[in-house]
């Protein structure tokens, strides 16, 4: 959607016009029979004023100086499985064979509302992006860049509940087919969102649920409005109201009840989050056995267990990716090795990192061995049976 | 079917042991005694497994079952010789209180959502959180398979064994089951919370009890921990119960409450090493202070401190004798002022504790104001003392030792801070919110 509206000078003219008509309406009201006309003119002017105000709010504040980029939508992805499905769909694949990814951290001098990407690619480019807090990327957004020789796109950041106008560090992950890397010519941060869009984004941030992942047992992020902690907002309101209450000399015995109300407000928001995320988790679990950021670890484990049971010979299992520890638990007493110490001897390998299987070779984390894929899973994982080197 | 029957059977066994122990101590049969039976049964179970390990017995159904059999007979004989208590009535007299329907509904919904969601994840989903795959369920399964307590290849071998022994005892009849292990610990969480509710109700009435439990379940991190996998929620609930029973002893003079408080502090020490520093040592200190105040020092030592030490320090003595360190993280003391900001972020900015710490801060200010007017009231308020002590200890650990690296990484601080958060929430609510 192109944004070509420039209303600043036109808005000033319209405001002067409104004032002049108001003056005329007031003088008309003093005449006999003028009150009806007065009411009608006031109503019309109010409507015109509201329309102009909306136009001001909805108009962007700053425009890109070089050319006019194409604006895409950025969608907040619910689960890693969804991300995987979108990526595979973009490449018209049914699994993640040969899909590679590359992550980069971009830092800018100032904040902004959109990332502008200039690129060249023969294929679509799925892009996962989001603010970076120094530890992990929260709630990434996903967009698909169309194939283009001279692509120039704006992708909005507002949908991320961790975005704020001061945020200047972002992680950008691009996906591509093997040996078909896109070329990112330039990535900049632009401030093109209107005041109305920003206000709308802030309101939607509070409605964005927190994702409960493995690290949630250590710390919960909570909710934010424009990157500003909801905990601080609500807590400060509690402190302010308590201060005013005491200053006004109101009954102190009611203060515990006031504190209770604020706690219950937060608890209500959190309870809604719990219910919605539980419903989503149950749905994903029943549909394809995936679960939060464990993605398809559990169905993969079930399949591996079956392979180990039906196998007529001792198996050696290696893991490419990060789930060696849970696999040791669920497959105990089978020894589970990592790529460093188990790849060369493995007969079965669980592929949790980007992998490819071409020409009879299975490749993961830069290592290759003869083998074939025996199972694939919804979030892109797979199990491969490896053969001995000739 | 067999799994369900064995689950019921083992639950009945542990609850029976706990109940006989409590009946022998209190000579009373009430709702609190019934609810607390299973949590205390997990302590006796841990002692059974520890005894089997010390005697060199393998952890089999026969050996563990035999020791449990001997224990239950001994407890039965002891209970029968104790006789009934000559108190006014078997049923409790619950203090009257008015609870508005709206408040009851809101509290009920918040509490139900927390508990039902926790039940869903604990019982319908497999183990999910990382440390369960290393220190907790994994070690339990390895010990079950090896039929003995496993130390080799375990990253944190000094962890006490209440949770591990609980996992294993449920696996003995029918084999290891991840769901069964989580069900066993989920039952511990729910019975502990039920006991808390009934205990507050006994002392303060329905309104205070419902709101008190809701305040605890409104802590977001508590809801996540109730999904099971880690032992932090269990050690914290044992500490909460210990502080409440001690408070009951201080306010009513009932020395059996002191004994139960000591047992619960011992149970905390058998659950995680934090139980030694946040439960057993504070219990000993507070029990000594209150006994001196009431001029019942000998009774306090004999009926409270001694049983707690004998039962609670067994694992610590074993570690020292084995040459294992009392902490898996090492120790070095140095003040890290840059970590103060991180502590404030964890308590007042992140979503781990909601807005609880804003309310707790106001409550502490109120406590200081009230105490300045009448300092003696603070000595009576053992839950607040326990909570403030635990807060100071957490701050000391994360600001003045090497543990600061786990604060920086956001790894353990939130879980350890659950102890002062829940203690102070409970204590300040009982102090200022229990009066209508």
CSV table of C-alpha atoms in Angstrom, one decimal, chain A:
chain,number,residue,atom,x,y,z
A,1,UNK,CA,0.0,0.0,0.0
A,2,UNK,CA,1.6,3.3,-1.0
A,3,UNK,CA,1.5,6.3,1.3
A,4,UNK,CA,1.5,9.5,-0.8
A,5,UNK,CA,-0.7,11.8,1.4
A,6,UNK,CA,0.9,15.1,2.5
A,7,UNK,CA,-1.6,17.0,4.6
A,8,UNK,CA,0.4,19.5,6.7
A,9,UNK,CA,-0.2,22.7,4.6
A,10,UNK,CA,-3.7,21.6,3.7
A,11,UNK,CA,-4.5,21.0,7.4
A,12,UNK,CA,-3.6,24.6,8.3
A,13,UNK,CA,-5.9,25.9,5.6
A,14,UNK,CA,-8.7,23.7,6.8
A,15,UNK,CA,-8.4,24.8,10.4
A,16,UNK,CA,-8.6,28.5,9.4
A,17,UNK,CA,-11.7,27.7,7.4
A,18,UNK,CA,-13.3,26.0,10.5
A,19,UNK,CA,-12.6,29.1,12.7
A,20,UNK,CA,-14.1,31.5,10.2
A,21,UNK,CA,-17.3,29.5,9.8
A,22,UNK,CA,-17.7,29.3,13.6
A,23,UNK,CA,-17.5,33.1,13.8
A,24,UNK,CA,-20.2,33.4,11.2
A,25,UNK,CA,-22.4,30.8,12.9
A,26,UNK,CA,-22.2,32.6,16.2
A,27,UNK,CA,-23.2,36.0,14.6
A,28,UNK,CA,-26.0,34.2,12.8
A,29,UNK,CA,-27.4,32.7,16.1
A,30,UNK,CA,-28.1,36.2,17.4
A,31,UNK,CA,-30.7,36.8,14.6
A,32,UNK,CA,-34.3,35.5,14.8
A,33,UNK,CA,-34.7,31.9,13.5
A,34,UNK,CA,-31.0,31.6,13.4
A,35,UNK,CA,-30.6,28.9,16.1
A,36,UNK,CA,-31.5,26.0,13.8
A,37,UNK,CA,-29.0,27.1,11.3
A,38,UNK,CA,-26.5,27.6,14.1
A,39,UNK,CA,-27.0,24.0,15.3
A,40,UNK,CA,-26.7,22.6,11.8
A,41,UNK,CA,-23.5,24.6,11.1
A,42,UNK,CA,-22.0,23.5,14.4
A,43,UNK,CA,-22.7,19.9,13.7
A,44,UNK,CA,-21.3,20.1,10.2
A,45,UNK,CA,-18.1,21.8,11.6
A,46,UNK,CA,-17.7,19.2,14.3
A,47,UNK,CA,-17.9,16.5,11.7
A,48,UNK,CA,-15.4,18.3,9.5
A,49,UNK,CA,-13.1,18.9,12.5
A,50,UNK,CA,-13.2,15.2,13.4
A,51,UNK,CA,-12.4,14.2,9.9
A,52,UNK,CA,-9.5,16.6,9.7
A,53,UNK,CA,-8.2,15.4,13.1
A,54,UNK,CA,-8.3,11.8,11.9
A,55,UNK,CA,-6.5,12.7,8.8
A,56,UNK,CA,-3.8,14.4,10.8
A,57,UNK,CA,-3.5,11.4,13.1
A,58,UNK,CA,-3.4,8.9,10.3
A,59,UNK,CA,-0.9,10.7,8.2
A,60,UNK,CA,2.7,9.6,8.5
A,61,UNK,CA,5.2,12.0,10.1
A,62,UNK,CA,8.3,11.4,8.1
A,63,UNK,CA,8.9,10.0,4.6
A,64,UNK,CA,11.7,8.0,3.2
A,65,UNK,CA,13.9,10.3,1.3
A,66,UNK,CA,15.0,8.0,-1.4
A,67,UNK,CA,12.3,6.5,-3.5
A,68,UNK,CA,9.1,5.0,-2.3
A,69,UNK,CA,9.4,1.5,-0.7
A,70,UNK,CA,6.8,-1.2,-0.8
A,71,UNK,CA,5.2,-1.8,2.6
A,72,UNK,CA,4.6,-5.4,3.7
A,73,UNK,CA,2.8,-6.8,6.7
A,74,UNK,CA,4.7,-8.3,9.6
A,75,UNK,CA,2.8,-11.0,11.5
A,76,UNK,CA,3.5,-12.1,15.1
A,77,UNK,CA,4.0,-15.9,14.9
A,78,UNK,CA,2.4,-18.0,17.6
A,79,UNK,CA,4.8,-21.0,17.6
A,80,UNK,CA,8.0,-22.1,16.0
A,81,UNK,CA,5.9,-24.7,14.2
A,82,UNK,CA,3.9,-22.0,12.5
A,83,UNK,CA,7.1,-20.2,11.5
A,84,UNK,CA,8.4,-23.4,10.0
A,85,UNK,CA,5.2,-24.0,8.1
A,86,UNK,CA,5.2,-20.4,6.7
A,87,UNK,CA,8.8,-20.8,5.6
A,88,UNK,CA,8.2,-24.1,3.9
A,89,UNK,CA,5.1,-22.8,2.3
A,90,UNK,CA,7.1,-19.8,0.9
A,91,UNK,CA,9.5,-22.2,-0.8
A,92,UNK,CA,6.7,-24.6,-1.8
A,93,UNK,CA,8.3,-27.4,0.2
A,94,UNK,CA,6.7,-30.0,2.4
A,95,UNK,CA,9.7,-30.3,4.8
A,96,UNK,CA,12.8,-28.2,5.7
A,97,UNK,CA,15.2,-30.2,3.5
A,98,UNK,CA,17.8,-27.8,2.2
A,99,UNK,CA,16.4,-24.7,3.9
A,100,UNK,CA,19.1,-22.6,5.4
A,101,UNK,CA,19.0,-19.6,7.8
A,102,UNK,CA,21.2,-16.8,8.7
A,103,UNK,CA,20.8,-14.4,11.6
A,104,UNK,CA,22.2,-10.9,11.9
A,105,UNK,CA,22.1,-8.3,14.6
A,106,UNK,CA,21.5,-4.7,13.4
A,107,UNK,CA,22.0,-1.7,15.7
A,108,UNK,CA,21.1,1.8,14.7
A,109,UNK,CA,21.7,5.2,16.1
A,110,UNK,CA,18.1,6.0,16.8
A,111,UNK,CA,14.8,4.2,17.1
A,112,UNK,CA,12.2,3.8,14.4
A,113,UNK,CA,9.0,2.0,13.4
A,114,UNK,CA,9.9,0.1,10.3
A,115,UNK,CA,12.9,-1.8,8.9
A,116,UNK,CA,13.7,-0.9,5.3
A,117,UNK,CA,15.4,-3.6,3.4
A,118,UNK,CA,16.9,-3.3,0.0
A,119,UNK,CA,17.7,-6.7,-1.5
A,120,UNK,CA,18.0,-9.0,-4.5
A,121,UNK,CA,16.7,-12.5,-4.6
A,122,UNK,CA,15.5,-14.9,-7.2
A,123,UNK,CA,13.3,-16.6,-4.5
A,124,UNK,CA,11.0,-15.4,-1.8
A,125,UNK,CA,12.8,-14.5,1.3
A,126,UNK,CA,11.1,-15.3,4.6
A,127,UNK,CA,12.4,-12.8,7.2
A,128,UNK,CA,12.0,-13.3,11.0
A,129,UNK,CA,12.7,-10.2,12.9
A,130,UNK,CA,12.2,-8.5,16.2
A,131,UNK,CA,13.8,-6.3,19.0
A,132,UNK,CA,16.9,-7.7,20.7
A,133,UNK,CA,17.2,-7.4,24.4
A,134,UNK,CA,20.7,-8.7,24.8
A,135,UNK,CA,19.7,-12.3,25.7
A,136,UNK,CA,17.1,-13.5,23.2
A,137,UNK,CA,14.8,-12.3,20.6
A,138,UNK,CA,11.3,-11.9,21.9
A,139,UNK,CA,8.2,-12.6,19.9
A,140,UNK,CA,9.6,-12.4,16.4
A,141,UNK,CA,7.6,-11.1,13.5
A,142,UNK,CA,7.5,-12.9,10.2
A,143,UNK,CA,7.2,-11.5,6.7
A,144,UNK,CA,7.9,-12.9,3.2
A,145,UNK,CA,9.9,-10.6,0.8
A,146,UNK,CA,8.8,-11.2,-2.8
A,147,UNK,CA,11.5,-12.2,-5.4
A,148,UNK,CA,13.0,-9.1,-6.9
A,149,UNK,CA,16.1,-7.9,-8.6
A,150,UNK,CA,15.9,-4.5,-6.8
A,151,UNK,CA,13.7,-5.1,-3.9
A,152,UNK,CA,12.9,-2.2,-1.6
A,153,UNK,CA,10.5,-2.9,1.2
A,154,UNK,CA,9.3,-1.5,4.5
A,155,UNK,CA,8.4,-4.0,7.2
A,156,UNK,CA,6.6,-2.7,10.3
A,157,UNK,CA,7.9,-3.4,13.9
A,158,UNK,CA,4.8,-2.2,15.7
A,159,UNK,CA,3.2,-5.6,16.0
A,160,UNK,CA,5.9,-6.8,18.3
A,161,UNK,CA,4.9,-6.2,22.0
A,162,UNK,CA,8.6,-5.5,22.7
A,163,UNK,CA,8.9,-2.7,20.2
A,164,UNK,CA,9.1,0.9,21.3
A,165,UNK,CA,10.1,4.0,19.5
A,166,UNK,CA,13.5,4.1,21.3
A,167,UNK,CA,14.4,0.5,20.4
A,168,UNK,CA,17.6,0.5,18.2
A,169,UNK,CA,18.8,-3.2,18.1
A,170,UNK,CA,17.0,-5.8,16.1
A,171,UNK,CA,17.7,-9.4,15.1
A,172,UNK,CA,16.9,-10.3,11.5
A,173,UNK,CA,16.9,-13.9,10.4
A,174,UNK,CA,16.6,-14.7,6.7
A,175,UNK,CA,15.8,-18.1,5.2
A,176,UNK,CA,16.9,-19.3,1.8
A,177,UNK,CA,17.3,-22.5,-0.2
A,178,UNK,CA,20.7,-24.0,-0.3
A,179,UNK,CA,23.1,-22.2,-2.7
A,180,UNK,CA,20.5,-19.5,-3.4
A,181,UNK,CA,21.3,-16.9,-0.8
A,182,UNK,CA,19.6,-13.5,-1.2
A,183,UNK,CA,21.7,-10.4,-1.2
A,184,UNK,CA,20.9,-7.9,1.5
A,185,UNK,CA,22.2,-4.6,0.1
A,186,UNK,CA,21.1,-2.3,2.9
A,187,UNK,CA,19.0,-2.5,6.1
A,188,UNK,CA,17.9,0.8,7.7
A,189,UNK,CA,15.5,1.8,10.5
A,190,UNK,CA,12.9,4.3,9.4
A,191,UNK,CA,10.3,6.2,11.4
A,192,UNK,CA,7.2,6.3,9.2
A,193,UNK,CA,4.3,5.2,11.4
A,194,UNK,CA,1.6,7.8,12.1
A,195,UNK,CA,0.7,8.8,15.6
A,196,UNK,CA,-2.6,6.9,15.2
A,197,UNK,CA,-0.8,3.7,14.2
A,198,UNK,CA,1.5,4.0,17.2
A,199,UNK,CA,-1.4,4.5,19.6
A,200,UNK,CA,-3.1,1.5,18.1
A,201,UNK,CA,0.0,-0.5,18.4
A,202,UNK,CA,0.4,0.4,22.1
A,203,UNK,CA,-3.1,-0.7,22.8
A,204,UNK,CA,-2.6,-4.0,21.0
A,205,UNK,CA,0.6,-4.7,23.0
A,206,UNK,CA,-1.2,-5.1,26.2
A,207,UNK,CA,-3.5,-7.7,24.5
A,208,UNK,CA,-0.4,-9.7,23.3
A,209,UNK,CA,0.0,-12.8,25.4
A,210,UNK,CA,3.3,-13.8,26.8
A,211,UNK,CA,4.7,-17.1,25.4
A,212,UNK,CA,5.6,-19.6,28.0
A,213,UNK,CA,8.8,-21.3,27.1
A,214,UNK,CA,11.4,-23.4,28.8
A,215,UNK,CA,13.1,-20.4,30.5
A,216,UNK,CA,9.7,-19.2,31.8
A,217,UNK,CA,10.3,-21.2,35.0
A,218,UNK,CA,13.2,-18.8,35.8
A,219,UNK,CA,11.7,-15.5,34.8
A,220,UNK,CA,8.6,-14.2,33.1
A,221,UNK,CA,8.8,-11.1,30.8
A,222,UNK,CA,5.4,-9.8,31.7
A,223,UNK,CA,3.4,-7.4,29.5
A,224,UNK,CA,4.4,-4.1,27.9
A,225,UNK,CA,2.9,-1.1,26.3
A,226,UNK,CA,5.3,0.4,23.7
A,227,UNK,CA,8.1,-1.4,25.4
A,228,UNK,CA,7.2,0.1,28.8
A,229,UNK,CA,6.6,-2.5,31.5
A,230,UNK,CA,3.0,-3.0,32.5
A,231,UNK,CA,4.2,-4.1,35.9
A,232,UNK,CA,5.8,-0.7,36.4
A,233,UNK,CA,2.7,1.2,35.2
A,234,UNK,CA,0.3,-0.7,37.4
A,235,UNK,CA,2.7,-0.8,40.4
A,236,UNK,CA,3.3,3.0,40.1
A,237,UNK,CA,-0.4,3.6,40.0
A,238,UNK,CA,-0.8,1.6,43.2
A,239,UNK,CA,1.9,3.6,44.9
A,240,UNK,CA,0.3,6.9,43.6
A,241,UNK,CA,-3.1,6.0,44.8
A,242,UNK,CA,-1.8,4.9,48.1
A,243,UNK,CA,0.0,8.2,48.5
A,244,UNK,CA,-3.1,10.2,47.6
A,245,UNK,CA,-5.2,8.1,49.9
A,246,UNK,CA,-2.9,8.7,52.8
A,247,UNK,CA,-2.6,12.4,52.0
A,248,UNK,CA,-6.4,12.8,52.0
A,249,UNK,CA,-6.6,11.1,55.4
A,250,UNK,CA,-8.9,8.4,54.2
A,251,UNK,CA,-9.3,5.2,56.2
A,252,UNK,CA,-6.0,3.2,56.3
A,253,UNK,CA,-7.8,-0.1,56.9
A,254,UNK,CA,-8.9,0.0,53.3
A,255,UNK,CA,-5.3,0.1,51.9
A,256,UNK,CA,-4.9,-3.7,51.9
A,257,UNK,CA,-8.1,-3.9,49.8
A,258,UNK,CA,-6.7,-1.4,47.4
A,259,UNK,CA,-3.5,-3.4,47.1
A,260,UNK,CA,-5.5,-6.5,46.6
A,261,UNK,CA,-7.5,-4.9,43.8
A,262,UNK,CA,-4.3,-4.0,41.9
A,263,UNK,CA,-2.9,-7.5,42.4
A,264,UNK,CA,-6.1,-9.0,41.1
A,265,UNK,CA,-6.1,-6.7,38.0
A,266,UNK,CA,-2.7,-8.1,37.1
A,267,UNK,CA,-3.8,-11.6,38.0
A,268,UNK,CA,-6.8,-11.3,35.7
A,269,UNK,CA,-4.6,-10.3,32.8
A,270,UNK,CA,-2.3,-13.2,33.6
A,271,UNK,CA,-5.2,-15.6,34.0
A,272,UNK,CA,-6.5,-14.7,30.5
A,273,UNK,CA,-3.0,-15.4,29.2
A,274,UNK,CA,-2.9,-18.7,30.9
A,275,UNK,CA,-6.2,-19.8,29.5
A,276,UNK,CA,-5.4,-18.8,25.9
A,277,UNK,CA,-2.0,-20.3,25.9
A,278,UNK,CA,-3.3,-23.5,27.4
A,279,UNK,CA,-5.9,-23.7,24.7
A,280,UNK,CA,-3.2,-23.2,22.0
A,281,UNK,CA,-0.9,-25.7,23.6
A,282,UNK,CA,-3.6,-28.4,23.9
A,283,UNK,CA,-4.6,-27.8,20.3
A,284,UNK,CA,-1.0,-28.0,19.0
A,285,UNK,CA,-0.4,-31.1,21.1
A,286,UNK,CA,-3.4,-32.9,19.9
A,287,UNK,CA,-2.9,-31.9,16.3
A,288,UNK,CA,0.8,-32.8,15.7
A,289,UNK,CA,2.3,-33.4,19.1
A,290,UNK,CA,4.3,-30.1,19.2
A,291,UNK,CA,4.6,-28.2,22.5
A,292,UNK,CA,5.8,-24.6,22.9
A,293,UNK,CA,9.5,-24.2,22.2
A,294,UNK,CA,10.1,-27.9,22.5
A,295,UNK,CA,8.5,-27.9,19.1
A,296,UNK,CA,8.4,-31.5,17.7
A,297,UNK,CA,10.9,-33.0,20.2
A,298,UNK,CA,8.2,-35.2,21.7
A,299,UNK,CA,6.9,-36.8,18.4
A,300,UNK,CA,10.6,-37.2,17.3
A,301,UNK,CA,11.3,-39.0,20.6
A,302,UNK,CA,8.4,-41.4,20.1
A,303,UNK,CA,9.6,-42.2,16.6
A,304,UNK,CA,13.1,-42.8,17.8
A,305,UNK,CA,11.9,-45.0,20.6
A,306,UNK,CA,10.1,-47.1,18.0
A,307,UNK,CA,13.2,-47.3,15.8
A,308,UNK,CA,15.2,-48.5,18.8
A,309,UNK,CA,12.7,-51.1,19.8
A,310,UNK,CA,12.3,-52.6,16.3
A,311,UNK,CA,15.9,-52.4,15.4
A,312,UNK,CA,17.7,-55.8,15.4
A,313,UNK,CA,21.1,-54.4,16.1
A,314,UNK,CA,22.7,-51.9,18.6
A,315,UNK,CA,22.1,-48.4,17.6
A,316,UNK,CA,24.1,-45.3,18.3
A,317,UNK,CA,22.2,-42.1,18.5
A,318,UNK,CA,23.5,-38.6,17.9
A,319,UNK,CA,21.7,-35.2,18.1
A,320,UNK,CA,22.3,-32.3,15.8
A,321,UNK,CA,20.9,-29.3,17.6
A,322,UNK,CA,20.1,-28.5,21.2
A,323,UNK,CA,17.9,-31.3,22.6
A,324,UNK,CA,20.5,-33.9,23.6
A,325,UNK,CA,19.7,-33.5,27.3
A,326,UNK,CA,16.0,-34.1,27.1
A,327,UNK,CA,16.6,-37.0,24.7
A,328,UNK,CA,18.9,-38.6,27.3
A,329,UNK,CA,16.1,-38.5,29.8
A,330,UNK,CA,13.3,-39.8,27.6
A,331,UNK,CA,15.5,-42.4,25.8
A,332,UNK,CA,17.4,-43.6,28.9
A,333,UNK,CA,19.4,-45.8,29.1
A,334,UNK,CA,20.2,-45.4,25.4
A,335,UNK,CA,23.4,-43.3,25.2
A,336,UNK,CA,22.8,-40.0,23.3
A,337,UNK,CA,25.8,-38.2,21.9
A,338,UNK,CA,26.3,-34.8,20.4
A,339,UNK,CA,27.7,-33.9,17.0
A,340,UNK,CA,31.1,-33.4,18.5
A,341,UNK,CA,31.6,-36.9,19.9
A,342,UNK,CA,28.9,-39.0,18.2
A,343,UNK,CA,28.5,-38.0,14.6
A,344,UNK,CA,31.1,-40.3,13.1
A,345,UNK,CA,29.7,-43.5,14.9
A,346,UNK,CA,26.0,-42.7,14.9
A,347,UNK,CA,23.6,-45.0,13.1
A,348,UNK,CA,20.6,-42.7,13.9
A,349,UNK,CA,20.7,-38.9,14.2
A,350,UNK,CA,18.0,-36.5,15.4
A,351,UNK,CA,18.1,-33.4,13.3
A,352,UNK,CA,17.0,-30.4,15.2
A,353,UNK,CA,19.2,-27.9,13.4
A,354,UNK,CA,18.9,-26.9,9.7
A,355,UNK,CA,19.7,-30.0,7.6
A,356,UNK,CA,19.7,-31.2,4.0
A,357,UNK,CA,19.5,-34.6,2.4
A,358,UNK,CA,20.8,-34.7,-1.2
A,359,UNK,CA,22.5,-37.2,-3.4
A,360,UNK,CA,22.5,-39.8,-0.6
A,361,UNK,CA,24.2,-37.5,1.8
A,362,UNK,CA,22.8,-36.2,5.0
A,363,UNK,CA,24.2,-32.8,6.2
A,364,UNK,CA,23.8,-31.0,9.5
A,365,UNK,CA,25.9,-28.4,11.2
A,366,UNK,CA,28.5,-28.5,8.5
A,367,UNK,CA,29.0,-32.3,8.7
A,368,UNK,CA,27.9,-34.9,6.0
A,369,UNK,CA,27.6,-38.6,5.9
A,370,UNK,CA,25.8,-41.1,3.7
A,371,UNK,CA,22.3,-41.7,4.9
A,372,UNK,CA,18.6,-41.1,4.3
A,373,UNK,CA,15.8,-39.4,6.1
A,374,UNK,CA,13.4,-41.8,7.7
A,375,UNK,CA,11.0,-39.3,9.3
A,376,UNK,CA,10.2,-35.6,9.2
A,377,UNK,CA,8.2,-33.6,11.7
A,378,UNK,CA,6.0,-30.5,11.5
A,379,UNK,CA,8.5,-28.0,12.9
A,380,UNK,CA,11.3,-29.0,10.5
A,381,UNK,CA,13.1,-31.7,12.6
A,382,UNK,CA,13.9,-35.1,11.1
A,383,UNK,CA,15.4,-38.4,11.9
A,384,UNK,CA,18.1,-39.8,9.6
A,385,UNK,CA,19.6,-43.3,9.4
A,386,UNK,CA,23.3,-43.0,8.7
A,387,UNK,CA,25.4,-45.5,6.8
A,388,UNK,CA,29.0,-46.3,7.3
A,389,UNK,CA,31.4,-44.5,5.1
A,390,UNK,CA,32.5,-46.6,2.1
